[in-house]
Short mmCIF file of C-alpha atoms and ligand atoms in Angstrom, two decimals:
data_model
loop_
_atom_site.label_atom_id
_atom_site.label_comp_id
_atom_site.label_asym_id
_atom_site.label_seq_id
_atom_site.Cartn_x
_atom_site.Cartn_y
_atom_site.Cartn_z
CA UNK C 10 98.14 114.96 86.78
CA UNK C 11 101.67 114.18 85.66
CA UNK C 12 102.64 110.63 84.74
CA UNK C 13 106.07 111.50 83.38
CA UNK C 14 109.33 110.14 84.71
CA UNK C 15 112.25 112.46 85.36
CA UNK C 16 115.15 112.46 82.91
CA UNK C 17 117.35 110.95 85.65
CA UNK C 18 114.90 108.08 86.16
CA UNK C 19 114.65 107.43 82.43
CA UNK C 20 118.43 107.54 82.06
CA UNK C 21 118.75 105.03 84.91
CA UNK C 22 116.23 102.72 83.25
CA UNK C 23 118.18 102.97 79.97
CA UNK C 24 121.41 102.17 81.83
CA UNK C 25 119.82 99.08 83.38
CA UNK C 26 118.51 97.93 80.01
CA UNK C 27 122.02 98.22 78.54
CA UNK C 28 123.46 96.37 81.54
CA UNK C 29 120.90 93.57 81.24
CA UNK C 30 121.27 93.31 77.46
CA UNK C 31 125.02 93.02 77.87
CA UNK C 32 124.81 90.40 80.60
CA UNK C 33 121.49 88.54 80.53
CA UNK C 34 120.41 88.28 76.91
CA UNK C 35 121.29 84.63 76.41
CA UNK C 36 118.36 82.19 76.32
CA UNK C 37 118.70 80.64 79.83
CA UNK C 38 117.01 77.53 78.41
CA UNK C 39 119.57 75.16 79.92
CA UNK C 40 119.39 76.82 83.35
CA UNK C 41 115.59 76.72 83.15
CA UNK C 42 115.47 73.05 82.18
CA UNK C 43 118.03 72.02 84.75
CA UNK C 44 116.62 74.36 87.44
CA UNK C 45 120.00 75.92 88.13
CA UNK C 46 120.68 79.16 89.92
CA UNK C 47 123.63 81.19 88.59
CA UNK C 48 125.25 82.97 91.48
CA UNK C 49 127.54 84.90 89.13
CA UNK C 50 124.51 86.69 87.67
CA UNK C 51 123.32 87.61 91.15
CA UNK C 52 126.76 89.03 91.89
CA UNK C 53 126.75 91.05 88.66
CA UNK C 54 123.47 92.69 89.73
CA UNK C 55 124.92 93.39 93.17
CA UNK C 56 128.05 94.94 91.64
CA UNK C 57 125.85 97.11 89.43
CA UNK C 58 124.13 98.36 92.59
CA UNK C 59 120.68 96.87 92.06
CA UNK C 60 120.55 95.13 95.44
CA UNK C 61 121.20 98.49 97.07
CA UNK C 62 117.89 99.97 95.91
CA UNK C 63 116.05 98.94 99.09
CA UNK C 64 118.80 100.02 101.47
CA UNK C 65 120.32 103.36 102.40
CA UNK C 66 123.97 104.31 101.82
CA UNK C 67 124.78 104.07 105.53
CA UNK C 68 124.34 100.29 105.22
CA UNK C 69 125.81 99.65 101.79
CA UNK C 70 122.75 100.72 99.83
CA UNK C 71 122.26 102.92 96.80
CA UNK C 72 120.57 106.09 98.07
CA UNK C 73 120.10 108.31 101.10
CA UNK C 74 116.42 107.50 101.11
CA UNK C 75 114.75 104.43 99.61
CA UNK C 76 113.06 105.64 96.43
CA UNK C 77 110.21 103.39 95.37
CA UNK C 78 109.55 105.17 92.08
CA UNK C 79 113.15 104.78 90.93
CA UNK C 80 113.20 101.18 92.15
CA UNK C 81 110.04 100.47 90.18
CA UNK C 82 111.35 101.89 86.90
CA UNK C 83 114.69 100.15 87.47
CA UNK C 84 112.98 96.79 87.84
CA UNK C 85 110.84 97.45 84.79
CA UNK C 86 114.07 97.96 82.83
CA UNK C 87 115.61 94.80 84.23
CA UNK C 88 112.47 92.77 83.52
CA UNK C 89 112.42 94.10 79.97
CA UNK C 90 115.96 93.19 79.02
CA UNK C 91 116.80 90.20 81.22
CA UNK C 92 115.84 86.94 79.51
CA UNK C 93 115.63 85.21 82.87
CA UNK C 94 112.39 86.29 84.60
CA UNK C 95 113.59 84.48 87.72
CA UNK C 96 116.48 86.84 88.37
CA UNK C 97 114.47 90.08 88.89
CA UNK C 98 111.94 88.07 90.94
CA UNK C 99 114.60 86.70 93.28
CA UNK C 100 116.46 90.02 93.62
CA UNK C 101 113.25 91.76 94.60
CA UNK C 102 112.26 89.02 97.04
CA UNK C 103 115.49 89.63 98.95
CA UNK C 104 115.46 93.41 98.62
CA UNK C 105 111.93 94.03 99.82
CA UNK C 106 111.11 91.10 102.08
CA UNK C 107 114.48 90.73 103.81
CA UNK C 108 116.63 93.86 103.45
CA UNK C 109 113.83 96.42 103.73
CA UNK C 110 112.31 94.95 106.94
CA UNK C 111 115.80 94.88 108.48
CA UNK C 112 116.33 98.51 107.43
CA UNK C 113 112.97 99.53 108.89
CA UNK C 114 112.84 97.43 112.05
CA UNK C 115 116.42 96.34 112.71
CA UNK C 116 118.73 97.43 115.50
CA UNK C 117 121.86 99.30 114.50
CA UNK C 118 123.90 96.13 115.02
CA UNK C 119 121.54 94.06 112.85
CA UNK C 120 121.62 96.63 110.05
CA UNK C 121 125.41 96.81 110.13
CA UNK C 122 125.83 93.05 110.22
CA UNK C 123 123.36 92.01 107.52
CA UNK C 124 122.63 94.82 105.07
CA UNK C 125 126.07 95.57 103.55
CA UNK C 126 126.67 91.89 102.86
CA UNK C 127 123.28 91.46 101.22
CA UNK C 128 123.76 94.61 99.11
CA UNK C 129 127.16 93.39 97.96
CA UNK C 130 125.82 89.96 97.04
CA UNK C 131 128.05 88.17 99.52
CA UNK C 132 125.06 86.94 101.50
CA UNK C 133 121.66 85.92 100.16
CA UNK C 134 118.55 86.39 102.26
CA UNK C 135 115.11 84.76 102.23
CA UNK C 136 111.75 85.38 103.89
CA UNK C 137 110.02 82.49 105.65
CA UNK C 138 106.34 82.97 106.30
CA UNK C 139 104.44 80.15 104.58
CA UNK C 140 104.03 76.76 106.27
CA UNK C 141 102.51 73.42 105.28
CA UNK C 142 99.27 74.29 107.14
CA UNK C 143 99.41 78.06 106.77
CA UNK C 144 99.39 79.52 103.26
CA UNK C 145 96.74 82.14 102.50
CA UNK C 146 95.71 81.99 106.15
CA UNK C 147 99.31 82.68 107.07
CA UNK C 148 98.72 84.05 110.55
CA UNK C 149 97.39 80.66 111.61
CA UNK C 150 101.02 79.50 111.45
CA UNK C 151 102.15 76.74 113.76
CA UNK C 152 105.82 77.56 114.09
CA UNK C 153 106.68 78.60 117.64
CA UNK C 154 109.42 80.63 119.26
CA UNK C 155 109.53 79.74 122.94
CA UNK C 156 111.27 82.16 125.29
CA UNK C 157 114.30 80.74 127.04
CA UNK C 158 117.19 82.36 128.86
CA UNK C 159 118.90 84.81 126.45
CA UNK C 160 116.77 84.01 123.44
CA UNK C 161 114.15 81.75 121.87
CA UNK C 162 113.84 78.16 120.69
CA UNK C 163 112.34 77.93 117.20
CA UNK C 164 110.35 74.85 116.24
CA UNK C 165 108.42 74.27 113.03
CA UNK C 166 108.58 74.07 109.24
CA UNK C 167 108.47 76.69 106.50
CA UNK C 168 107.71 75.78 102.89
CA UNK C 169 107.85 77.28 99.39
CA UNK C 170 110.59 79.69 100.44
CA UNK C 171 112.23 81.56 97.54
CA UNK C 172 116.04 81.24 97.63
CA UNK C 173 116.01 79.12 100.81
CA UNK C 174 118.37 76.41 99.47
CA UNK C 175 121.11 78.97 98.71
CA UNK C 176 120.43 81.51 101.44
CA UNK C 177 122.78 82.66 104.19
CA UNK C 178 120.22 84.71 106.16
CA UNK C 179 116.65 83.66 106.95
CA UNK C 180 113.93 86.04 108.14
CA UNK C 181 111.62 83.72 110.02
CA UNK C 182 108.13 84.36 111.39
CA UNK C 183 107.08 82.40 114.47
CA UNK C 184 104.52 82.63 117.25
CA UNK C 185 105.89 84.00 120.50
CA UNK C 186 102.39 84.17 121.97
CA UNK C 187 100.11 81.68 120.19
CA UNK C 188 97.02 82.93 122.08
CA UNK C 189 97.23 86.31 120.33
CA UNK C 190 96.94 85.01 116.74
CA UNK C 191 98.36 87.52 114.20
CA UNK C 192 99.41 89.80 117.07
CA UNK C 193 101.54 87.17 118.74
CA UNK C 194 103.92 86.65 115.82
CA UNK C 195 107.56 87.77 116.01
CA UNK C 196 110.36 87.76 113.48
CA UNK C 197 113.85 86.33 113.84
CA UNK C 198 117.00 86.69 111.79
CA UNK C 199 118.50 83.22 111.55
CA UNK C 200 122.02 82.57 110.27
CA UNK C 201 122.72 79.68 107.93
CA UNK C 202 124.85 77.57 110.26
CA UNK C 203 122.56 77.78 113.27
CA UNK C 204 122.22 74.45 115.04
CA UNK C 205 118.76 72.95 114.63
CA UNK C 206 118.11 74.53 111.20
CA UNK C 207 117.80 72.11 108.27
CA UNK C 208 117.76 73.64 104.81
CA UNK C 209 115.88 71.59 102.24
CA UNK C 210 117.03 70.92 98.68
CA UNK C 211 115.80 72.92 95.71
CA UNK C 212 112.29 71.80 94.72
CA UNK C 213 111.96 72.26 90.94
CA UNK C 214 108.75 73.96 89.94
CA UNK C 215 106.65 74.89 86.90
CA UNK C 216 108.23 78.31 86.26
CA UNK C 217 110.84 80.67 87.69
CA UNK C 218 112.97 77.55 87.62
CA UNK C 219 116.30 79.37 87.90
CA UNK C 220 115.25 80.49 91.38
CA UNK C 221 115.88 77.91 94.09
CA UNK C 222 112.86 77.22 96.25
CA UNK C 223 112.67 75.01 99.30
CA UNK C 224 111.64 74.05 102.81
CA UNK C 225 113.21 74.90 106.14
CA UNK C 226 112.91 72.86 109.31
CA UNK C 227 113.67 74.19 112.76
CA UNK C 228 114.20 71.86 115.70
CA UNK C 229 115.01 73.51 119.02
CA UNK C 230 116.91 76.08 117.06
CA UNK C 231 118.30 78.65 119.53
CA UNK C 232 118.13 82.29 118.40
CA UNK C 233 119.54 84.99 120.66
CA UNK C 234 117.38 87.94 121.76
CA UNK C 235 119.67 90.17 119.71
CA UNK C 236 118.46 88.39 116.57
CA UNK C 237 114.78 89.16 117.10
CA UNK C 238 113.75 91.75 114.51
CA UNK C 239 111.65 94.50 116.09
CA UNK C 240 109.65 94.00 119.23
CA UNK C 241 107.86 90.83 120.27
CA UNK C 242 104.57 90.70 118.35
CA UNK C 243 105.82 92.92 115.49
CA UNK C 244 105.35 90.17 112.87
CA UNK C 245 102.13 91.61 111.48
CA UNK C 246 103.58 95.10 111.17
CA UNK C 247 106.78 93.79 109.57
CA UNK C 248 104.90 91.84 106.89
CA UNK C 249 102.62 94.74 106.12
CA UNK C 250 105.26 97.43 106.02
CA UNK C 251 107.09 95.91 103.08
CA UNK C 252 104.19 94.30 101.23
CA UNK C 253 103.33 97.23 98.97
CA UNK C 254 106.97 97.94 98.10
CA UNK C 255 107.45 94.27 97.30
CA UNK C 256 104.36 94.28 95.07
CA UNK C 257 105.51 97.35 93.13
CA UNK C 258 108.97 96.09 92.37
CA UNK C 259 108.35 92.37 91.78
CA UNK C 260 105.48 93.25 89.52
CA UNK C 261 107.55 95.96 87.78
CA UNK C 262 109.93 93.23 86.64
CA UNK C 263 106.97 91.40 85.15
CA UNK C 264 105.67 94.56 83.52
CA UNK C 265 109.04 94.91 81.77
CA UNK C 266 108.77 91.29 80.61
CA UNK C 267 105.24 91.99 79.30
CA UNK C 268 106.52 94.98 77.35
CA UNK C 269 109.22 92.88 75.69
CA UNK C 270 106.72 90.09 75.06
CA UNK C 271 104.43 92.54 73.25
CA UNK C 272 107.25 93.90 71.09
CA UNK C 273 108.38 90.40 70.15
CA UNK C 274 104.82 89.35 69.36
CA UNK C 275 104.24 92.38 67.12
CA UNK C 276 107.50 91.74 65.26
CA UNK C 277 106.55 88.08 64.76
CA UNK C 278 102.98 88.59 63.55
CA UNK C 279 104.09 91.26 61.05
CA UNK C 280 106.68 88.92 59.64
CA UNK C 281 104.92 85.56 59.64
CA UNK C 282 102.87 84.97 56.48
CA UNK C 283 99.96 82.60 55.95
CA UNK C 284 97.44 82.69 53.09
CA UNK C 285 99.91 85.05 51.34
CA UNK C 286 99.73 87.82 53.90
CA UNK C 287 101.19 88.69 57.28
CA UNK C 288 99.11 87.09 60.04
CA UNK C 289 98.86 90.57 61.65
CA UNK C 290 96.29 91.31 58.96
CA UNK C 291 93.90 88.75 60.40
CA UNK C 292 91.69 90.50 62.87
CA UNK C 293 91.77 87.54 65.26
CA UNK C 294 95.52 88.15 65.62
CA UNK C 295 95.52 91.96 65.67
CA UNK C 296 92.75 92.02 68.30
CA UNK C 297 94.71 89.62 70.45
CA UNK C 298 97.70 91.96 70.25
CA UNK C 299 95.42 94.91 71.08
CA UNK C 300 94.27 93.04 74.19
CA UNK C 301 97.92 92.50 75.17
CA UNK C 302 98.58 96.22 74.78
CA UNK C 303 95.56 97.14 76.88
CA UNK C 304 96.63 94.75 79.65
CA UNK C 305 100.11 96.29 79.60
CA UNK C 306 98.68 99.79 79.90
CA UNK C 307 96.16 99.06 82.67
CA UNK C 308 98.83 97.16 84.62
CA UNK C 309 101.32 100.00 84.18
CA UNK C 310 98.84 102.65 85.34
CA UNK C 311 98.02 100.70 88.48
CA UNK C 312 101.70 100.08 89.16
CA UNK C 313 102.55 103.75 88.77
CA UNK C 314 99.68 104.73 91.03
CA UNK C 315 100.76 102.39 93.84
CA UNK C 316 104.42 103.44 93.52
CA UNK C 317 103.38 107.09 93.57
CA UNK C 318 101.12 106.62 96.62
CA UNK C 319 103.97 104.89 98.46
CA UNK C 320 106.43 107.60 97.44
CA UNK C 321 104.03 110.12 98.99
CA UNK C 322 103.90 108.05 102.19
CA UNK C 323 100.23 107.25 101.61
CA UNK C 324 98.47 103.93 102.20
CA UNK C 325 97.73 101.84 99.11
CA UNK C 326 95.96 98.75 100.41
CA UNK C 327 93.15 98.76 97.87
CA UNK C 328 95.31 99.93 94.97
CA UNK C 329 98.05 97.39 95.63
CA UNK C 330 95.53 94.52 95.81
CA UNK C 331 94.09 95.66 92.46
CA UNK C 332 97.60 95.98 91.03
CA UNK C 333 98.64 92.50 92.16
CA UNK C 334 95.46 90.99 90.74
CA UNK C 335 95.51 92.90 87.45
CA UNK C 336 99.19 92.64 86.61
CA UNK C 337 99.67 88.99 87.51
CA UNK C 338 96.51 87.82 85.75
CA UNK C 339 97.39 90.04 82.76
CA UNK C 340 100.83 88.47 82.47
CA UNK C 341 99.27 85.00 82.43
CA UNK C 342 96.63 86.01 79.84
CA UNK C 343 99.13 87.85 77.62
CA UNK C 344 101.63 85.00 77.81
CA UNK C 345 98.96 82.62 76.56
CA UNK C 346 98.02 85.11 73.81
CA UNK C 347 101.69 85.39 72.81
CA UNK C 348 101.79 81.59 72.40
CA UNK C 349 98.57 81.62 70.38
CA UNK C 350 99.98 84.31 68.06
CA UNK C 351 103.19 82.32 67.59
CA UNK C 352 101.35 79.07 66.84
CA UNK C 353 103.49 75.92 67.14
CA UNK C 354 106.62 78.07 67.40
CA UNK C 355 105.30 79.52 70.65
CA UNK C 356 104.96 76.05 72.14
CA UNK C 357 108.53 75.04 71.36
CA UNK C 358 110.95 75.74 74.20
CA UNK C 359 113.88 76.95 72.07
CA UNK C 360 112.01 80.12 71.02
CA UNK C 361 111.59 81.27 74.61
CA UNK C 362 107.90 82.15 74.22
CA UNK C 363 106.32 79.42 76.36
CA UNK C 364 108.56 80.13 79.30
CA UNK C 365 106.82 83.42 80.09
CA UNK C 366 103.58 81.56 80.68
CA UNK C 367 105.19 79.14 83.12
CA UNK C 368 106.93 82.02 84.90
CA UNK C 369 103.75 84.12 85.00
CA UNK C 370 101.68 81.50 86.83
CA UNK C 371 103.78 81.87 90.00
CA UNK C 372 102.65 85.47 90.32
CA UNK C 373 98.97 84.57 90.66
CA UNK C 374 99.95 82.52 93.71
CA UNK C 375 102.78 84.16 95.67
CA UNK C 376 102.31 87.16 97.98
CA UNK C 377 98.57 86.46 98.16
CA UNK C 378 96.70 84.50 95.49
CA UNK C 379 94.32 86.23 93.09
CA UNK C 380 91.38 84.97 95.19
CA UNK C 381 92.88 86.63 98.25
CA UNK C 382 93.37 89.92 96.36
CA UNK C 383 89.69 89.81 95.38
CA UNK C 384 88.79 89.17 99.03
CA UNK C 385 90.80 92.24 100.05
CA UNK C 386 89.19 94.41 97.38
CA UNK C 387 85.70 93.20 98.31
CA UNK C 388 86.36 93.73 102.01
CA UNK C 389 87.60 97.26 101.36
CA UNK C 390 84.38 97.91 99.49
CA UNK C 391 82.51 96.98 102.62
CA UNK C 392 81.33 93.57 101.37
CA UNK Z 8 89.18 111.38 120.33
CA UNK Z 9 87.47 108.52 122.22
CA UNK Z 10 84.10 109.08 120.51
CA UNK Z 11 85.75 109.47 117.10
CA UNK Z 12 87.59 106.16 117.45
CA UNK Z 13 84.60 104.27 118.85
CA UNK Z 14 82.46 105.58 116.04
CA UNK Z 15 84.97 104.71 113.30
CA UNK Z 16 85.66 101.19 114.60
CA UNK Z 17 81.92 100.55 114.91
CA UNK Z 18 81.56 101.62 111.26
CA UNK Z 19 84.37 99.25 110.28
CA UNK Z 20 82.47 96.31 111.75
CA UNK Z 21 79.47 97.21 109.55
CA UNK Z 22 77.32 97.50 112.65
CA UNK Z 23 77.68 93.77 113.32
CA UNK Z 24 78.43 94.14 117.03
CA UNK Z 25 75.86 92.68 119.45
CA UNK Z 26 76.44 95.42 122.01
CA UNK Z 27 77.81 98.95 121.57
CA UNK Z 28 81.61 99.09 121.45
CA UNK Z 29 83.30 100.29 124.65
CA UNK Z 30 86.81 101.60 125.29
CA UNK Z 31 87.68 98.33 127.07
CA UNK Z 32 86.59 95.88 124.35
CA UNK Z 33 89.41 93.70 123.03
CA UNK Z 34 89.61 94.78 119.38
CA UNK Z 35 92.21 92.27 118.24
CA UNK Z 36 91.71 89.11 120.32
CA UNK Z 37 87.94 89.19 119.79
CA UNK Z 38 88.34 89.68 116.03
CA UNK Z 39 86.51 93.05 115.98
CA UNK Z 40 89.45 94.24 113.87
CA UNK Z 41 91.02 91.87 111.36
CA UNK Z 42 94.13 92.63 109.29
CA UNK Z 43 92.31 94.91 106.86
CA UNK Z 44 90.39 96.60 109.65
CA UNK Z 45 93.68 97.32 111.38
CA UNK Z 46 95.20 98.81 108.21
CA UNK Z 47 92.13 101.00 107.77
CA UNK Z 48 92.24 102.14 111.40
CA UNK Z 49 95.93 103.10 111.16
CA UNK Z 50 95.28 105.01 107.95
CA UNK Z 51 92.23 106.72 109.55
CA UNK Z 52 94.27 107.87 112.55
CA UNK Z 53 97.02 109.15 110.26
CA UNK Z 54 94.76 111.05 107.90
CA UNK Z 55 91.85 112.16 110.09
CA UNK Z 56 93.77 112.77 113.32
CA UNK Z 57 96.94 113.94 111.55
CA UNK Z 58 99.21 111.64 113.54
CA UNK Z 59 102.04 109.45 112.31
CA UNK Z 60 102.13 105.84 113.45
CA UNK Z 61 105.51 104.24 112.79
CA UNK Z 62 105.12 100.60 111.69
CA UNK Z 63 107.13 99.38 114.70
CA UNK Z 64 104.44 100.75 117.02
CA UNK Z 65 101.65 98.63 115.53
CA UNK Z 66 101.66 96.15 118.39
CA UNK Z 67 98.95 94.63 120.52
CA UNK Z 68 100.05 96.64 123.54
CA UNK Z 69 99.20 99.85 121.66
CA UNK Z 70 96.06 98.71 119.84
CA UNK Z 71 94.29 96.12 122.01
CA UNK Z 72 91.45 98.40 123.08
CA UNK Z 73 90.36 101.96 122.35
CA UNK Z 74 91.77 102.84 125.77
CA UNK Z 75 95.18 101.43 124.75
CA UNK Z 76 95.07 103.40 121.48
CA UNK Z 77 94.29 106.66 123.29
CA UNK Z 78 97.09 106.09 125.82
CA UNK Z 79 99.51 105.30 123.00
CA UNK Z 80 98.49 108.33 120.90
CA UNK Z 81 98.88 110.60 123.93
CA UNK Z 82 102.47 109.45 124.39
CA UNK Z 83 103.51 110.01 120.78
C1 FAD J 419 106.86 81.24 93.13
C2 FAD J 419 106.47 81.29 94.58
C3 FAD J 419 107.33 81.90 95.48
C4 FAD J 419 107.01 81.92 96.85
N1 FAD J 419 107.91 82.47 97.73
C5 FAD J 419 107.62 82.50 99.06
C6 FAD J 419 108.57 83.03 100.00
O1 FAD J 419 109.66 83.47 99.63
N2 FAD J 419 108.25 83.02 101.31
C7 FAD J 419 107.06 82.54 101.76
O2 FAD J 419 106.82 82.59 102.97
N3 FAD J 419 106.14 82.00 100.91
C8 FAD J 419 106.40 81.96 99.56
N4 FAD J 419 105.50 81.41 98.67
C9 FAD J 419 104.29 80.80 99.18
C10 FAD J 419 103.04 81.60 98.85
O3 FAD J 419 103.01 82.80 99.56
C11 FAD J 419 101.83 80.69 99.10
O4 FAD J 419 101.90 79.64 98.16
C12 FAD J 419 100.53 81.46 98.95
O5 FAD J 419 100.36 82.38 99.99
C13 FAD J 419 99.32 80.52 98.91
O6 FAD J 419 99.35 79.60 99.96
P1 FAD J 419 99.17 78.04 99.68
O7 FAD J 419 100.12 77.66 98.61
O8 FAD J 419 99.26 77.32 100.98
O9 FAD J 419 97.71 77.89 99.10
P2 FAD J 419 96.33 77.84 99.93
O10 FAD J 419 96.26 78.98 100.87
O11 FAD J 419 96.13 76.47 100.47
O12 FAD J 419 95.29 78.10 98.76
C14 FAD J 419 94.79 77.07 97.89
C15 FAD J 419 93.64 77.66 97.08
O13 FAD J 419 92.59 78.09 97.97
C16 FAD J 419 92.28 79.45 97.73
N5 FAD J 419 91.90 80.10 98.99
C17 FAD J 419 92.48 79.97 100.23
N6 FAD J 419 91.87 80.75 101.11
C18 FAD J 419 90.88 81.40 100.44
C19 FAD J 419 89.89 82.35 100.81
N7 FAD J 419 89.80 82.83 102.05
N8 FAD J 419 89.05 82.81 99.85
C20 FAD J 419 89.14 82.35 98.56
N9 FAD J 419 90.04 81.44 98.16
C21 FAD J 419 90.90 80.98 99.08
C22 FAD J 419 93.56 80.05 97.15
O14 FAD J 419 93.31 81.22 96.41
C23 FAD J 419 94.05 78.90 96.29
O15 FAD J 419 93.36 78.92 95.07
C24 FAD J 419 105.80 81.36 97.30
C25 FAD J 419 104.92 80.77 96.38
C26 FAD J 419 105.24 80.73 95.03
C27 FAD J 419 104.31 80.08 94.07
#
């Protein structure tokens, strides 16, 4: 068994860390408080080539073949050095839930039209699955796409959509055959200025506040047949094909943030003195840090296993559910431990410690809550 | 192949079917296979029957019944 990365992969990670340290090492406190998205930072990542990781060179991407292992280590590097946890999250949301499905299922014309502009940062894409009455039970969605001459009429509402308020391209799931449940869902690529589409304002949230988040409403919104992604009824396959890639890379960004959080915590507890000695010498503190290290390691091992399985073209349903559960819950637990170790300092915004906790909570909800991951694991165990 | 598929899908349902599964039973509409069941079936076909199922082929017209699956696999 070989867990080592190649020298090329490690060099790429180091290059990304230098890039992020040079560009994203400010505190982002103002942007976080004011819930502002900085498009210039998005464009810097695009210019560096990060948005090309999920797309092939023929369509403006970075490689001849999408390489999940390299993408994972790249995102770990970005998560480690970028002080804004929202940026890696949002980049990955577009790369794996918009670009990758278009690469896998799109027609030649769709790939040529949408992918180069998303890789270059000119266009931003978002993925609209969740609805007011369809969250975890997402295939019970109510949004419909009714066949009309030359296309479909979309009607319904999507909510909690990452990047929706600033997006140019919307990947929208709707029922083309409501009688078939999950098998009657199709996907449409909707352009920003389409008549009948209303884009909601940014809805500020607990964490990941630099990432705009909003609702979309569709009223008799006409989408041409040429903008259906894949065949009618391919919605289930489209969601599932990118899910494990999305999990690896979004969570890799968080793993990087956990690594930095651990380093910062160790440095602080060695330096901070109470009762005439560094607080690291109190076992309550050192054990807490040991727990943080263990969570980092178990999360990393699961992440590497899923990325490796995907790179081998193997299924990873069970492993990716365990990864999502373990890494997201670990980030929440370790973020709380980091605050405990920092005492009052950890609770004060200007030190940037408390923000990780707020950012981490999103990950136990999006892309399937922790309860849903446990359901999947249990089901796969035959329960 | 028919017996292998019927047997595997029956196993996936944890023997909860009232009557033995037939090649014409609607696997998806009736809920015999849910999302996870479908993922397991695809992975089973790929590993045990050494066939590749591209994601774009995972559609109701190819997977509605065991008969549909066999017809689809024969054409690939
Ligand atoms: C930061 C963030 C970004 C997001 N980005 C996107 C996006 O880009 N696109 C998109 O489409 N959606 C997005 N979402 C939405 C997200 O996918 C949903 O919030 C999530 O699937 C949960 O759905 P819900 O919020 O409706 O909660 P519900 O499904 O209503 O769940 C409420 C509670 O019930 C529990 N529950 C529900 N069903 C079960 C069950 N069967 N067993 C046990 N417990 C259960 C849940 O675990 C949860 O605790 C995002 C969410 C967040 C927080």
